CSV table of C-alpha atoms in Angstrom, one decimal:
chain,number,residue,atom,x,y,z
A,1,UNK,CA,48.6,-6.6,-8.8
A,2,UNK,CA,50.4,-6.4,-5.5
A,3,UNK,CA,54.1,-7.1,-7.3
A,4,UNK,CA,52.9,-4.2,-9.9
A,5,UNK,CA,52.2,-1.9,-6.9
A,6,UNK,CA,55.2,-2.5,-4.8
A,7,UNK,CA,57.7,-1.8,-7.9
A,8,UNK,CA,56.0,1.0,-8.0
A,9,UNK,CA,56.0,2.1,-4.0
A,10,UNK,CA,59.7,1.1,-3.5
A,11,UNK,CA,60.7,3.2,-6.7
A,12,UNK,CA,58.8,6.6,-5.0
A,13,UNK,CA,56.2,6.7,-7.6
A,14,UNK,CA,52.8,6.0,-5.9
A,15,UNK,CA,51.4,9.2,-4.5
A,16,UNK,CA,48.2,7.5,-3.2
A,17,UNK,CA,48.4,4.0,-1.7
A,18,UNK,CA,45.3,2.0,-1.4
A,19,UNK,CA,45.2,-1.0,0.4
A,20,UNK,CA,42.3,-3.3,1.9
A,21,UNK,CA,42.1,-4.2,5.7
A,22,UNK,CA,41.5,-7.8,4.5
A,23,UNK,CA,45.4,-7.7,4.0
A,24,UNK,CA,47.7,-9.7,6.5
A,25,UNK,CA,48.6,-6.7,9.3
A,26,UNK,CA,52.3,-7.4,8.5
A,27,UNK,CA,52.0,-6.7,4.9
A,28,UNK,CA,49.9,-3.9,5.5
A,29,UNK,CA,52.6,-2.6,8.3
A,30,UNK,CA,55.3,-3.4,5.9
A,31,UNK,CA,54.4,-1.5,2.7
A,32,UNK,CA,53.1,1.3,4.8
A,33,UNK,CA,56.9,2.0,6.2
A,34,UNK,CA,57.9,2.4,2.4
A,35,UNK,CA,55.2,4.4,1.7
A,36,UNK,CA,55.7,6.9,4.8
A,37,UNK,CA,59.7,7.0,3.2
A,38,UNK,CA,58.6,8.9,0.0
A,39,UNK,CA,55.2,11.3,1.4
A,40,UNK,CA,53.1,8.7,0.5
A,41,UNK,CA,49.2,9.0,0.9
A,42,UNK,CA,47.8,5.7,2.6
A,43,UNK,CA,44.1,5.1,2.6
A,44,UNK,CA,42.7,1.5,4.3
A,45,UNK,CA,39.6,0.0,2.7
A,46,UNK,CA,37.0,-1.7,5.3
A,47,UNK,CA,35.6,-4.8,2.6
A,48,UNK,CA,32.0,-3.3,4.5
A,49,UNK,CA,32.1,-0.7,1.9
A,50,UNK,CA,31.5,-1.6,-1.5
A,51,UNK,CA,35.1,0.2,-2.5
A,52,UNK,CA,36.9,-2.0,0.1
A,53,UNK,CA,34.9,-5.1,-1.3
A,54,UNK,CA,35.9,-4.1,-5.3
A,55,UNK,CA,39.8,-3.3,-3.9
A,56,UNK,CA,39.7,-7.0,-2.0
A,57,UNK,CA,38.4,-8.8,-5.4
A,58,UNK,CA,41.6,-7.0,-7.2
A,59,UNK,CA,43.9,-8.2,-4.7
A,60,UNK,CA,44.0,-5.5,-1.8
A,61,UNK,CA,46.7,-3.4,-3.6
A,62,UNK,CA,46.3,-0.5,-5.6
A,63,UNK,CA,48.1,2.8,-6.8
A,64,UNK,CA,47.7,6.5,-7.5
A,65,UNK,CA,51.0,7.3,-9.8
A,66,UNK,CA,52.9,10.0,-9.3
A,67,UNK,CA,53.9,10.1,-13.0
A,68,UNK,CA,54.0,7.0,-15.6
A,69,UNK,CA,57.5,5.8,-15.1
């Protein structure tokens, strides 16, 4: 879930940030500024791709941890 993943990115836990290109730009823009603050590693999703299209269905968010906080 997008609130799950977000806890988790402003919190400096996600060390891989996946996110769809079906997401609003500003929300993409936004969450990638938090992400660049703690070395986070972004990857965008095209929904052409069957990953992008499964990551879409899920909500656009998702989240390599770090460590299980």
């Amino acid at each position: 879930k997008e609130k799950d993943v977000r806890k988790y990115l402003d919190n400096g836990v996600v060390e891989i940030l996946l996110l769809s290109e079906s997401l609003p730009s500003e929300k993409i823009e936004a969450v990638m500024e938090v992400a660049k603050q703690f070395g986070t590693k972004i990857f965008l999703f095209s929904e052409t791709t069957q990953e992008g299209l499964q990551l879409k269905e899920l909500g656009g968010f998702g989240a390599i941890l770090r460590y299980k906080q």
